[in-house]
PDB file of C-alpha atoms and ligand atoms in Angstrom:
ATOM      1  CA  UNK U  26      45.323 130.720 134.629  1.00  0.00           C
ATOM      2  CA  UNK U  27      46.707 132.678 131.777  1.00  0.00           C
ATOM      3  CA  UNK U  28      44.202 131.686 128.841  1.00  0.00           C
ATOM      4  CA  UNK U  29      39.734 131.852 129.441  1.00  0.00           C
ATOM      5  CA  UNK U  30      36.944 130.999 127.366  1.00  0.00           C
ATOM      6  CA  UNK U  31      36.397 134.033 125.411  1.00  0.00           C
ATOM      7  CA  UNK U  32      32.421 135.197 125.326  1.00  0.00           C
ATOM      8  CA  UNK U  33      30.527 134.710 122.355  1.00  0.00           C
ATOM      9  CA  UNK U  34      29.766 137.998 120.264  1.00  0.00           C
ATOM     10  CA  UNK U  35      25.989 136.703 120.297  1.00  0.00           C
ATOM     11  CA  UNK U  36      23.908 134.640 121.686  1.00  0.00           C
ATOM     12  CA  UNK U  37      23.673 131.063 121.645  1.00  0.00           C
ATOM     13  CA  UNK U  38      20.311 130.960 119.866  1.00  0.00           C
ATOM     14  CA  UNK U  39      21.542 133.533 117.328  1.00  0.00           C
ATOM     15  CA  UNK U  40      22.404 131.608 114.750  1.00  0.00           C
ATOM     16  CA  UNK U  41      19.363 129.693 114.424  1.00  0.00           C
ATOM     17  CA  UNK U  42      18.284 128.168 112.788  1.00  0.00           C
ATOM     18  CA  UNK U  43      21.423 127.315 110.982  1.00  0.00           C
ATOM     19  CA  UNK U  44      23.085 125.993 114.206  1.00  0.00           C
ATOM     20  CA  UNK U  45      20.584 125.108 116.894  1.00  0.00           C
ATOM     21  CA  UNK U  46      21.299 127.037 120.529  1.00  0.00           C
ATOM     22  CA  UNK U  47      22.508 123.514 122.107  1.00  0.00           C
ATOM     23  CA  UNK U  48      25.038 122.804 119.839  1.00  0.00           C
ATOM     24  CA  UNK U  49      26.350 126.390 120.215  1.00  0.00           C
ATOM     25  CA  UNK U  50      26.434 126.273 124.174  1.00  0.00           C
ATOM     26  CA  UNK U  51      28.030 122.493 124.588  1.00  0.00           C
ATOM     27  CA  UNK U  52      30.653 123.727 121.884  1.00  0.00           C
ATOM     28  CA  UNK U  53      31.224 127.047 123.298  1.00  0.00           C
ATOM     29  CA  UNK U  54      31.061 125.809 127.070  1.00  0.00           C
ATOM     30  CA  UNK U  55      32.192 122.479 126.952  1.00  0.00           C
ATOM     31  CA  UNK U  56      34.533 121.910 124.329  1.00  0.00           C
ATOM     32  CA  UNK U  57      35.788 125.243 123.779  1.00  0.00           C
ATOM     33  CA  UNK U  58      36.642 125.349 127.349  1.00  0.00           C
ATOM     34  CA  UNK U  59      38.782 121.960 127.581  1.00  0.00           C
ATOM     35  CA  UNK U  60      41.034 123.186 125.105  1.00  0.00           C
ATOM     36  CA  UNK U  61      41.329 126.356 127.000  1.00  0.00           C
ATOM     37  CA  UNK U  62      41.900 124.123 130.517  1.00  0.00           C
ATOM     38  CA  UNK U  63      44.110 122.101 128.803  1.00  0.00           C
ATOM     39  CA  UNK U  64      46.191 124.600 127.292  1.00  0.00           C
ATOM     40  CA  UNK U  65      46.858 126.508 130.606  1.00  0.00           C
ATOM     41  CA  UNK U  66      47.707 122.731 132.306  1.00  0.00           C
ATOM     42  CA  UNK U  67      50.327 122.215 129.235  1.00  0.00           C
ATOM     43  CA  UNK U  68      51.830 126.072 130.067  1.00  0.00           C
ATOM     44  CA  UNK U  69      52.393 125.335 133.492  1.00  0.00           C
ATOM     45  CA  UNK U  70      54.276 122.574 132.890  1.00  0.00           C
ATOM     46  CA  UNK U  71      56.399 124.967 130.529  1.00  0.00           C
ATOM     47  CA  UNK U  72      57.001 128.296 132.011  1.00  0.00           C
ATOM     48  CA  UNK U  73      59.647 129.097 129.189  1.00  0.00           C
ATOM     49  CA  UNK U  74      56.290 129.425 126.787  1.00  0.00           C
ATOM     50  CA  UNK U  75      53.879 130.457 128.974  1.00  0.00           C
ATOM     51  CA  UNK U  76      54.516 135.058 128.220  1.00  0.00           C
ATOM     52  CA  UNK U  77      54.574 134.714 124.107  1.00  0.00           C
ATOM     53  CA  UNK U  78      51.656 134.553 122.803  1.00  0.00           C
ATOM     54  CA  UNK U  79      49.415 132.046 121.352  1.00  0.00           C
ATOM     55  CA  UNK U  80      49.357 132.512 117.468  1.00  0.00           C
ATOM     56  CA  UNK U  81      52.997 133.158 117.807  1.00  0.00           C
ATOM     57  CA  UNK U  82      53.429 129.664 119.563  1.00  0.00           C
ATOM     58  CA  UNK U  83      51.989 127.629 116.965  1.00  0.00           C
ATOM     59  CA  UNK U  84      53.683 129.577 113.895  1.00  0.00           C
ATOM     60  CA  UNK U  85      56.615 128.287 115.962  1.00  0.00           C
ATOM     61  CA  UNK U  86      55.465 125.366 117.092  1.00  0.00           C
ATOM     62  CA  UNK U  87      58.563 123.208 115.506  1.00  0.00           C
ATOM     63  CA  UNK U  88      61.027 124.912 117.969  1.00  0.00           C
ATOM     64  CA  UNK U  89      59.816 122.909 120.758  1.00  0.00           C
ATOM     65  CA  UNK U  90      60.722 120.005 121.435  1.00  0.00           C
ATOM     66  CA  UNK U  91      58.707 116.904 120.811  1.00  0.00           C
ATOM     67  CA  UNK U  92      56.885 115.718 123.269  1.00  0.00           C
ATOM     68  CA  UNK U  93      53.936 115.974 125.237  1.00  0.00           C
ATOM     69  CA  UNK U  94      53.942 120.135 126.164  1.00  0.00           C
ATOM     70  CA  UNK U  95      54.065 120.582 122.421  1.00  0.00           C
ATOM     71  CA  UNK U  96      51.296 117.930 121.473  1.00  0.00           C
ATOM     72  CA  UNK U  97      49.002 120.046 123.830  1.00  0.00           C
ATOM     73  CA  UNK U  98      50.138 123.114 122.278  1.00  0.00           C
ATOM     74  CA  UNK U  99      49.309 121.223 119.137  1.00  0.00           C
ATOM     75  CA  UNK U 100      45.910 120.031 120.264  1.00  0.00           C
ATOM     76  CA  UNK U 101      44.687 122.710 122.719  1.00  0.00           C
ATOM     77  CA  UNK U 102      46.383 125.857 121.682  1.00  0.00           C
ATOM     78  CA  UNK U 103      45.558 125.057 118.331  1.00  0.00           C
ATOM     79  CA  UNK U 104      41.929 123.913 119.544  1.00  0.00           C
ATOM     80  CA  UNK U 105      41.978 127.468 121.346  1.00  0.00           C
ATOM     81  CA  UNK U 106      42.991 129.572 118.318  1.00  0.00           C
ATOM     82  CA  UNK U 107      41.007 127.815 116.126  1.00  0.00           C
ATOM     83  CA  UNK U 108      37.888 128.348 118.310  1.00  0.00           C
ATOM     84  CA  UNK U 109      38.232 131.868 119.152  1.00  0.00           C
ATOM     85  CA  UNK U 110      38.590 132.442 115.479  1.00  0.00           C
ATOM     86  CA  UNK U 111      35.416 130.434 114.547  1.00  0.00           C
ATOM     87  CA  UNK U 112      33.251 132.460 116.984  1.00  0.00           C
ATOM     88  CA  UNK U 113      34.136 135.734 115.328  1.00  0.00           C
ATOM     89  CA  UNK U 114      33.494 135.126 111.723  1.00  0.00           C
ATOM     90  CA  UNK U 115      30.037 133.724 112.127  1.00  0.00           C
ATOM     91  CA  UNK U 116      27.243 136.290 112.773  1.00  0.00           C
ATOM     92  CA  UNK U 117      23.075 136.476 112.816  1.00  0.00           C
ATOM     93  CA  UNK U 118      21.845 135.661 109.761  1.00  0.00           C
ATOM     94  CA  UNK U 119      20.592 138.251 107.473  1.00  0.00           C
ATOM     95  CA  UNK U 120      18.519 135.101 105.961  1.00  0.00           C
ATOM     96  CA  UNK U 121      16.624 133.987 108.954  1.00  0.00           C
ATOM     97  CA  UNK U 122      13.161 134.992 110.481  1.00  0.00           C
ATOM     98  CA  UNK U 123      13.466 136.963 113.713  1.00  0.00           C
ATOM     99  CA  UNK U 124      11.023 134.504 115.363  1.00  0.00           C
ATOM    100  CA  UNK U 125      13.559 133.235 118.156  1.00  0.00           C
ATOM    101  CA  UNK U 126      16.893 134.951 117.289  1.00  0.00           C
ATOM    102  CA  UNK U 127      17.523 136.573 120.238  1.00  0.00           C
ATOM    103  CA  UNK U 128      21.340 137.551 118.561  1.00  0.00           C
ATOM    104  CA  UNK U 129      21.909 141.650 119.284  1.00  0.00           C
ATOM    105  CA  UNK U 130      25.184 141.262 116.953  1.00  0.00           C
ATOM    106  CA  UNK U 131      22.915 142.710 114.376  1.00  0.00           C
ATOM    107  CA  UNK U 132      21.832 140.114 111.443  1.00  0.00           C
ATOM    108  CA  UNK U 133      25.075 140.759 109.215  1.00  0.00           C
ATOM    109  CA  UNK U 134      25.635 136.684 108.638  1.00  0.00           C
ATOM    110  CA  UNK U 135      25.451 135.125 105.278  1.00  0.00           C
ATOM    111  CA  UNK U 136      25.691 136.797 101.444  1.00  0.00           C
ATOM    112  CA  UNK U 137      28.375 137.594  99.755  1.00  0.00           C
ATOM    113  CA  UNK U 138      31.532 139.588 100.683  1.00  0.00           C
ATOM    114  CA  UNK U 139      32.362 142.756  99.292  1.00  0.00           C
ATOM    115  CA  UNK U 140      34.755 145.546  98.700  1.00  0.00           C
ATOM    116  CA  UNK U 141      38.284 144.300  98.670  1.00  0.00           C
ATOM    117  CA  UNK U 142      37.653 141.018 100.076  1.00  0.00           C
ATOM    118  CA  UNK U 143      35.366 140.459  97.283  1.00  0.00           C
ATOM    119  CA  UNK U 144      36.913 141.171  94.033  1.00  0.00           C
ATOM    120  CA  UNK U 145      40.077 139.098  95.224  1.00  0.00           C
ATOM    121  CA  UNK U 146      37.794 136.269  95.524  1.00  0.00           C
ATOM    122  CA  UNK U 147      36.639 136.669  92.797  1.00  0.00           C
ATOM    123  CA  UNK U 148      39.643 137.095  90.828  1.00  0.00           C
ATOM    124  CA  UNK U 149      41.190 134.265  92.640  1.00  0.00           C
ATOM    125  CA  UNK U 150      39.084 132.016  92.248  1.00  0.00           C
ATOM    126  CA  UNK U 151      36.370 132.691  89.375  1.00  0.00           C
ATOM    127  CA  UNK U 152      33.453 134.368  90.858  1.00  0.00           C
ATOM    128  CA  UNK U 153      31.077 133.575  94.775  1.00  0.00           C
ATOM    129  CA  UNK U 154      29.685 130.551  93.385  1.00  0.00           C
ATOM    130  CA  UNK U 155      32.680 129.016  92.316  1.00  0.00           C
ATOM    131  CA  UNK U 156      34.562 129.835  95.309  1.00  0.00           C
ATOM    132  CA  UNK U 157      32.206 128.326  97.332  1.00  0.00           C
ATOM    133  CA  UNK U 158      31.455 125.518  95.760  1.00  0.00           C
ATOM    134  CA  UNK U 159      35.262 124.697  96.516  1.00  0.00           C
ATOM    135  CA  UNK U 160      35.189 125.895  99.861  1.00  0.00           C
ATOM    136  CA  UNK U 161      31.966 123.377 100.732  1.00  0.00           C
ATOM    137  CA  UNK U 162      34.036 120.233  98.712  1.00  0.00           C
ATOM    138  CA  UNK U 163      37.104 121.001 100.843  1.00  0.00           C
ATOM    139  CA  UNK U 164      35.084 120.695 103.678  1.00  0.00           C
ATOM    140  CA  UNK U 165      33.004 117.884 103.093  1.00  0.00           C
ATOM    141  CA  UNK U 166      36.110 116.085 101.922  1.00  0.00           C
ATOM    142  CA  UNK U 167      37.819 115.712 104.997  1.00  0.00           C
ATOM    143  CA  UNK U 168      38.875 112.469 106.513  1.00  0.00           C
ATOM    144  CA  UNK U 169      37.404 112.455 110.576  1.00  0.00           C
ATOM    145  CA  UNK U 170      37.715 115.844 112.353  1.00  0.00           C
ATOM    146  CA  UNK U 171      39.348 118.536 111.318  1.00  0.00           C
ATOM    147  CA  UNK U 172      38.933 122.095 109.615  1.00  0.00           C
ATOM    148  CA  UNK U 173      37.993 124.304 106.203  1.00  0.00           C
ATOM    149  CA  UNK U 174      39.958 127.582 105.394  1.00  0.00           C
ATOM    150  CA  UNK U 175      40.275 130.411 103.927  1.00  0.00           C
ATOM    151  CA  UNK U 176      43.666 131.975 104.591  1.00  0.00           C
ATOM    152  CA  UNK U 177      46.012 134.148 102.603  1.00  0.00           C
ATOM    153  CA  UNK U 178      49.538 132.334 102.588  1.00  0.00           C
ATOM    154  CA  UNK U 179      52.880 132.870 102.320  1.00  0.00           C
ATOM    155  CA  UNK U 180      53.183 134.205  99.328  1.00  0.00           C
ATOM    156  CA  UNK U 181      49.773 136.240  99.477  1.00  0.00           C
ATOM    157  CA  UNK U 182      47.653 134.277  97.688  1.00  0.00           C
ATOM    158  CA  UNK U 183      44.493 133.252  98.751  1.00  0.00           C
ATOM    159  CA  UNK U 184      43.987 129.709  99.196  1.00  0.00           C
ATOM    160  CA  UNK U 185      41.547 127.002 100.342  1.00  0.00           C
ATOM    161  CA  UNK U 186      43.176 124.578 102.847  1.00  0.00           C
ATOM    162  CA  UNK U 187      41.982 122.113 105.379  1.00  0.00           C
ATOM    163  CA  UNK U 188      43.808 120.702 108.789  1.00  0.00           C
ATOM    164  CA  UNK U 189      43.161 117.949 110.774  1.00  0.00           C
ATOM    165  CA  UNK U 190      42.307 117.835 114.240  1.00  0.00           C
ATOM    166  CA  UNK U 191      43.093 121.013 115.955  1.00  0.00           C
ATOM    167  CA  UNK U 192      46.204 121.952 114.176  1.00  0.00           C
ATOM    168  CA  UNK U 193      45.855 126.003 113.295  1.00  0.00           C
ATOM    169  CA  UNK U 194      46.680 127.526 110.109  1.00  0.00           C
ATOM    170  CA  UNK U 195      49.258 129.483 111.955  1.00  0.00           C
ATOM    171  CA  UNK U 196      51.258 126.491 112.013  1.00  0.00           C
ATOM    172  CA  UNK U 197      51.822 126.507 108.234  1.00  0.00           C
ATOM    173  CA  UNK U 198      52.132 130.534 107.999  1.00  0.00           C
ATOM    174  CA  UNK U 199      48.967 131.078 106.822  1.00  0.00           C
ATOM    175  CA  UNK U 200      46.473 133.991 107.647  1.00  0.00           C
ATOM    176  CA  UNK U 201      42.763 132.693 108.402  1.00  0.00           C
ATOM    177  CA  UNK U 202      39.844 134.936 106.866  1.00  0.00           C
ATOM    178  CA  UNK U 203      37.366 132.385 107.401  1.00  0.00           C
ATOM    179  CA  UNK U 204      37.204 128.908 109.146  1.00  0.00           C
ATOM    180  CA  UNK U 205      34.750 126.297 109.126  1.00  0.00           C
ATOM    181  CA  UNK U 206      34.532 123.473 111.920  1.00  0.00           C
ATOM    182  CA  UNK U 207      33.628 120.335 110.732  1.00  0.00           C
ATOM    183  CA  UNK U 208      34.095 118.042 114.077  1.00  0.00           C
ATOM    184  CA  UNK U 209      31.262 116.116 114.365  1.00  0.00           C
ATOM    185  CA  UNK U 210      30.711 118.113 117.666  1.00  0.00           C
ATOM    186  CA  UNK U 211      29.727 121.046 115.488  1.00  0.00           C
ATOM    187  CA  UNK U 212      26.652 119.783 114.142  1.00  0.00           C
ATOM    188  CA  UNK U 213      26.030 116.037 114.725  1.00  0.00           C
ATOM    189  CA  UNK U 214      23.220 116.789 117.044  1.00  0.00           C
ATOM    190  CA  UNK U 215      21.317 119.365 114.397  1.00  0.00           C
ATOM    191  CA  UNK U 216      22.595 117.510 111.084  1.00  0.00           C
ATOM    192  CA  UNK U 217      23.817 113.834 112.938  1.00  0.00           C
ATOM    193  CA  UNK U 218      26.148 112.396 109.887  1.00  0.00           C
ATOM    194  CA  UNK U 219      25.118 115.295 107.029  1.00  0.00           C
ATOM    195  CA  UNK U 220      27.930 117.528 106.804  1.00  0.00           C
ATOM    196  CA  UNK U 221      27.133 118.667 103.322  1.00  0.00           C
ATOM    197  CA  UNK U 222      23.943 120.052 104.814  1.00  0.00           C
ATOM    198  CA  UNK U 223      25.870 121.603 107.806  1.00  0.00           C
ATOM    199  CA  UNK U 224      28.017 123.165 106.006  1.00  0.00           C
ATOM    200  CA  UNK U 225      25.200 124.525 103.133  1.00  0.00           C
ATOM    201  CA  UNK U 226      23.435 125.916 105.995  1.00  0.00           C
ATOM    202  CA  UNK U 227      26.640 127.766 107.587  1.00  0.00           C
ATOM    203  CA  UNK U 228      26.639 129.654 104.883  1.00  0.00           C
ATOM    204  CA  UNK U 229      23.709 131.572 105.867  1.00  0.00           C
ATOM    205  CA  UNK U 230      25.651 132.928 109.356  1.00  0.00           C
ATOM    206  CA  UNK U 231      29.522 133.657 107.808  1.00  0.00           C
ATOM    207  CA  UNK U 232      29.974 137.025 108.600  1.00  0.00           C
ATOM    208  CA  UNK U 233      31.919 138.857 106.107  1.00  0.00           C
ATOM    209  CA  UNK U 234      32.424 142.316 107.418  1.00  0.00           C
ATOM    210  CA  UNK U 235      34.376 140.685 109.854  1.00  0.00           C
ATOM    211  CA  UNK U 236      36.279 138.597 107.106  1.00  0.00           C
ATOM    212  CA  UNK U 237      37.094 141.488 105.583  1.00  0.00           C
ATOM    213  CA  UNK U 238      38.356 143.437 108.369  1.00  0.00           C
ATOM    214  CA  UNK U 239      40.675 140.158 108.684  1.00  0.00           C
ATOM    215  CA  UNK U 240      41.927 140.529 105.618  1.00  0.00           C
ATOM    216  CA  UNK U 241      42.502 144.338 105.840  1.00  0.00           C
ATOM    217  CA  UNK U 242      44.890 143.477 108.874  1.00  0.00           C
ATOM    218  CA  UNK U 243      47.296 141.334 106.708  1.00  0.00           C
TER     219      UNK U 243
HETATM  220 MN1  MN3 T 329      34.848 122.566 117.557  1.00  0.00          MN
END
């Protein structure tokens, strides 16, 4: 099996109480894993794809043929990017009681970024507030499952985006620097049909030292 379920940088409970320790194990272990299963079943049905790598896949994901190997790659590769991303950019919140936050990534989640990072987003678009404010509309606004983003594209810019279903920024050229989930299997048992108040909370856990270590890499 070429692809596994990479291990969480924290643990489950660690981003209480913004996201509750069962929501974070049945994503993580559950569906997490299916796209990973599903994306090694798809590769062995295509040994031509199965040695270049994932991101570089689904920025090329038009060069295979349509059909069913590059639906999965589609669905699961992007479901296995996407998710792998997710994990790293959320962290212990700097916001939360230590009562029950058993996280030993250190409590860096939530604030505002700085340095670089930062002033571009600022710059870009206003000031925090502002940017956020778009960010959280984005996110609430879309239609069934699907995703928020942050990503620097083409051109450099940084833009908010959103995809549906699994489909990866990579598959438009764009750089993530942050992601937010907004499947219902992300919060439904914590928040059931609130998003808005899913995402308001998520806030509290985005980790922007890793953001911003993203964004160096560009
Ligand atoms: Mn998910």
């Amino acid at each position: 099996m070429k692809y596994s379920l990479p291990q969480l940088p924290y643990a489950y409970d660690a981003l209480e109480p913004y996201i509750d320790a069962k929501t974070m194990e049945i994503h993580h272990t559950k569906h997490h894993q299916t796209y990973v299963t599903k994306l090694n079943e798809a590769l062995e049905q295509a040994p031509e794809l199965a040695d270049k790598p994932l991101e570089e896949l689904l920025r090329t994901i038009n060069e295979i043929p349509e059909g069913p190997i590059r639906k999965a790659i589609q669905n699961h590769g992007g479901g296995h990017s996407n998710h792998s991303f997710f994990w790293t950019i959320m962290a212990p919140s700097k916001n939360a009681s230590s009562a029950g936050n058993t996280g030993n990534g250190g409590a860096t989640g939530g604030g505002e970024p700085s340095g670089n990072l930062g002033e571009v987003i600022g710059g870009t678009f206003g000031d925090f507030p502002k940017f956020k404010d778009a960010f959280s509309k984005a996110a609430a606004s879309v239609f069934g499952s699907g995703w928020a983003w942050l990503v620097m594209d083409e051109t450099g810019k940084l833009t908010i985006q959103t995809t549906p279903n699994q489909d990866s920024p990579y598959m438009h050229q764009w750089k993530p620097i942050i992601g937010l989930d907004v499947w219902e299997h992300a919060y439904y048992l914590k928040y059931q049909n609130k998003r808005p108040d899913y995402i308001d909370a998520w806030w509290n856990v985005v980790n922007w030292p890793v953001a911003e270590q993203k964004y160096h890499e560009m």
